[in-house]
Amino acid sequence: HIRAAFLSAIGPDYMPRRCLALVLRAASILALSATLACAHAVEIGEVVVRSYIGQPLVADIELTGFSPDGGVVEAKLAHPDVFQGANIGMHPVLSKLRMSVMKRDGRQFLHMTSIAPVQTQYVHLFLDLADGSRRSVLAASLPLVADPRPAPPASPAPRQGNAQSAA
């Protein structure tokens, strides 16, 4: 009696429509997840800075999420407009930064070096990374610390002067 009243209120084909909606929703979620699984995007992994404040920059950034076909990721600094849009000034050392992508143990790293010494605790940068037809712009911060074993200061030369003897 209650079931008959419920079905007359919602219509006899309510249950099939609801099941069809669930099937369509599940199919679209599966299709989307399959698309996302195929869409690899290059990401930034571990950042290792090998230099100290007052020294030329030497740093490696691991690149992850690249296409498994073994292609090399292309990397360059993002356009200066990206820095301006983020309200971050381009560090002076970035104007002559050397970058190269290297492979080690099946992993890819972005190796960066500079000629000029870095005098700040951080170098903020935006990287334009490309893997095949996919391109992304990612931010990275390179932390620098003071050298824990600085070179000893030069000892002053002995003073040469006329020694007057007391008589």
Tab-separated table of C-alpha atoms in Angstrom:
chain	number	residue	atom	x	y	z
A	1	HIS	CA	0.000	0.000	0.000
A	2	ILE	CA	2.750	2.490	0.953
A	3	ARG	CA	4.945	1.347	-1.935
A	4	ALA	CA	2.111	1.860	-4.401
A	5	ALA	CA	1.485	5.381	-3.045
A	6	PHE	CA	5.237	6.193	-3.248
A	7	LEU	CA	5.525	4.963	-6.833
A	8	SER	CA	2.413	6.860	-7.892
A	9	ALA	CA	3.851	10.052	-6.364
A	10	ILE	CA	7.269	9.833	-8.024
A	11	GLY	CA	6.311	7.985	-11.195
A	12	PRO	CA	6.943	4.391	-12.193
A	13	ASP	CA	10.158	5.137	-14.096
A	14	TYR	CA	11.902	7.023	-11.235
A	15	MET	CA	14.162	4.114	-10.256
A	16	PRO	CA	15.455	3.445	-13.791
A	17	ARG	CA	16.210	7.183	-14.272
A	18	ARG	CA	18.081	7.298	-10.978
A	19	CYS	CA	20.128	4.208	-11.866
A	20	LEU	CA	20.918	5.650	-15.297
A	21	ALA	CA	22.081	8.907	-13.679
A	22	LEU	CA	24.377	6.986	-11.311
A	23	VAL	CA	25.819	4.927	-14.170
A	24	LEU	CA	26.454	8.045	-16.255
A	25	ARG	CA	28.062	9.839	-13.307
A	26	ALA	CA	30.328	6.847	-12.581
A	27	ALA	CA	31.302	6.594	-16.272
A	28	SER	CA	32.200	10.283	-16.445
A	29	ILE	CA	34.304	10.037	-13.278
A	30	LEU	CA	36.178	7.042	-14.711
A	31	ALA	CA	36.747	8.829	-18.029
A	32	LEU	CA	38.045	11.926	-16.225
A	33	SER	CA	40.385	9.920	-14.016
A	34	ALA	CA	41.769	8.055	-17.043
A	35	THR	CA	42.391	11.378	-18.789
A	36	LEU	CA	44.154	12.792	-15.737
A	37	ALA	CA	46.277	9.686	-15.345
A	38	CYS	CA	47.578	10.160	-18.901
A	39	ALA	CA	48.210	13.891	-18.473
A	40	HIS	CA	51.614	13.971	-16.821
A	41	ALA	CA	52.854	17.368	-15.743
A	42	VAL	CA	56.378	18.217	-14.754
A	43	GLU	CA	56.655	19.108	-11.090
A	44	ILE	CA	59.432	20.237	-8.807
A	45	GLY	CA	60.856	17.767	-6.335
A	46	GLU	CA	63.709	18.156	-3.874
A	47	VAL	CA	65.736	21.391	-3.994
A	48	VAL	CA	69.428	21.091	-3.046
A	49	VAL	CA	71.569	24.224	-2.792
A	50	ARG	CA	75.289	23.401	-2.764
A	51	SER	CA	76.638	26.914	-2.244
A	52	TYR	CA	76.590	29.450	0.566
A	53	ILE	CA	75.880	33.153	0.908
A	54	GLY	CA	78.718	35.085	-0.715
A	55	GLN	CA	79.498	32.311	-3.225
A	56	PRO	CA	78.301	31.745	-6.799
A	57	LEU	CA	75.031	29.808	-6.875
A	58	VAL	CA	75.184	26.035	-7.374
A	59	ALA	CA	71.828	24.252	-7.023
A	60	ASP	CA	69.926	21.197	-8.242
A	61	ILE	CA	66.152	20.809	-8.443
A	62	GLU	CA	64.680	17.365	-9.038
A	63	LEU	CA	62.087	17.274	-11.822
A	64	THR	CA	59.262	14.777	-11.313
A	65	GLY	CA	56.055	13.817	-13.090
A	66	PHE	CA	57.571	13.991	-16.557
A	67	SER	CA	56.469	11.728	-19.374
A	68	PRO	CA	57.663	8.155	-18.844
A	69	ASP	CA	58.838	7.928	-22.475
A	70	GLY	CA	62.259	9.097	-21.327
A	71	GLY	CA	62.277	12.487	-23.040
A	72	VAL	CA	64.301	15.273	-21.487
A	73	VAL	CA	62.443	18.135	-19.863
A	74	GLU	CA	63.180	21.587	-21.277
A	75	ALA	CA	63.728	24.264	-18.637
A	76	LYS	CA	64.239	28.003	-18.747
A	77	LEU	CA	63.471	30.999	-16.586
A	78	ALA	CA	59.927	32.239	-16.943
A	79	HIS	CA	59.327	35.537	-18.718
A	80	PRO	CA	59.976	38.638	-16.556
A	81	ASP	CA	56.234	39.420	-16.714
A	82	VAL	CA	55.614	36.331	-14.558
A	83	PHE	CA	57.869	37.784	-11.840
A	84	GLN	CA	56.118	41.161	-12.104
A	85	GLY	CA	52.687	39.544	-11.981
A	86	ALA	CA	53.677	37.756	-8.770
A	87	ASN	CA	55.106	41.005	-7.373
A	88	ILE	CA	58.535	39.384	-6.992
A	89	GLY	CA	61.638	41.132	-8.253
A	90	MET	CA	64.054	39.139	-10.382
A	91	HIS	CA	67.180	38.467	-8.357
A	92	PRO	CA	70.223	40.002	-10.116
A	93	VAL	CA	72.000	36.624	-10.235
A	94	LEU	CA	69.237	35.276	-12.512
A	95	SER	CA	70.294	37.508	-15.416
A	96	LYS	CA	73.314	35.276	-16.104
A	97	LEU	CA	72.126	31.994	-14.611
A	98	ARG	CA	73.221	28.828	-16.417
A	99	MET	CA	70.707	25.986	-16.423
A	100	SER	CA	70.900	22.464	-17.793
A	101	VAL	CA	68.758	19.359	-17.333
A	102	MET	CA	70.748	16.292	-16.341
A	103	LYS	CA	69.759	12.638	-15.950
A	104	ARG	CA	71.067	10.575	-13.009
A	105	ASP	CA	69.826	7.148	-11.961
A	106	GLY	CA	66.677	7.450	-14.070
A	107	ARG	CA	65.814	10.813	-12.514
A	108	GLN	CA	66.043	14.289	-14.030
A	109	PHE	CA	67.544	17.323	-12.311
A	110	LEU	CA	67.744	20.959	-13.228
A	111	HIS	CA	71.341	22.023	-12.494
A	112	MET	CA	71.842	25.776	-12.016
A	113	THR	CA	75.047	27.777	-11.659
A	114	SER	CA	75.912	31.451	-11.604
A	115	ILE	CA	79.088	33.425	-12.027
A	116	ALA	CA	78.188	36.175	-9.596
A	117	PRO	CA	78.040	35.472	-5.860
A	118	VAL	CA	74.673	35.496	-4.085
A	119	GLN	CA	74.487	37.862	-1.105
A	120	THR	CA	70.933	37.031	0.031
A	121	GLN	CA	69.317	34.209	2.001
A	122	TYR	CA	66.847	33.311	-0.763
A	123	VAL	CA	66.712	33.332	-4.533
A	124	HIS	CA	63.091	33.157	-5.720
A	125	LEU	CA	62.520	32.099	-9.290
A	126	PHE	CA	59.873	30.956	-11.726
A	127	LEU	CA	60.707	28.130	-14.100
A	128	ASP	CA	59.123	27.497	-17.486
A	129	LEU	CA	59.181	23.694	-17.839
A	130	ALA	CA	58.180	21.782	-20.966
A	131	ASP	CA	57.709	18.047	-21.466
A	132	GLY	CA	56.651	17.361	-25.034
A	133	SER	CA	53.535	19.411	-25.736
A	134	ARG	CA	52.861	20.144	-22.056
A	135	ARG	CA	54.263	23.308	-20.524
A	136	SER	CA	53.987	24.692	-17.017
A	137	VAL	CA	55.377	27.577	-14.990
A	138	LEU	CA	56.380	26.684	-11.435
A	139	ALA	CA	57.822	28.697	-8.558
A	140	ALA	CA	60.865	27.668	-6.552
A	141	SER	CA	62.818	29.219	-3.703
A	142	LEU	CA	66.487	28.452	-3.216
A	143	PRO	CA	67.538	28.911	0.437
A	144	LEU	CA	71.144	29.885	1.137
A	145	VAL	CA	72.916	29.890	4.486
A	146	ALA	CA	76.197	31.278	5.727
A	147	ASP	CA	79.239	29.082	5.177
A	148	PRO	CA	79.701	26.991	8.351
A	149	ARG	CA	83.453	26.862	7.710
A	150	PRO	CA	84.417	30.258	6.321
A	151	ALA	CA	87.953	30.853	5.162
A	152	PRO	CA	90.095	32.331	7.921
A	153	PRO	CA	90.680	36.048	7.573
A	154	ALA	CA	94.041	37.020	6.136
A	155	SER	CA	96.524	37.787	8.895
A	156	PRO	CA	97.882	41.314	8.774
A	157	ALA	CA	101.433	41.710	7.551
A	158	PRO	CA	103.978	42.537	10.263
A	159	ARG	CA	104.527	46.241	10.587
A	160	GLN	CA	107.876	47.483	9.469
A	161	GLY	CA	109.086	50.512	11.334
A	162	ASN	CA	112.118	52.058	12.899
A	163	ALA	CA	112.613	50.551	16.266
A	164	GLN	CA	114.040	53.084	18.606
A	165	SER	CA	116.131	51.747	21.352
A	166	ALA	CA	115.922	53.282	24.733
A	167	ALA	CA	119.308	54.398	25.933
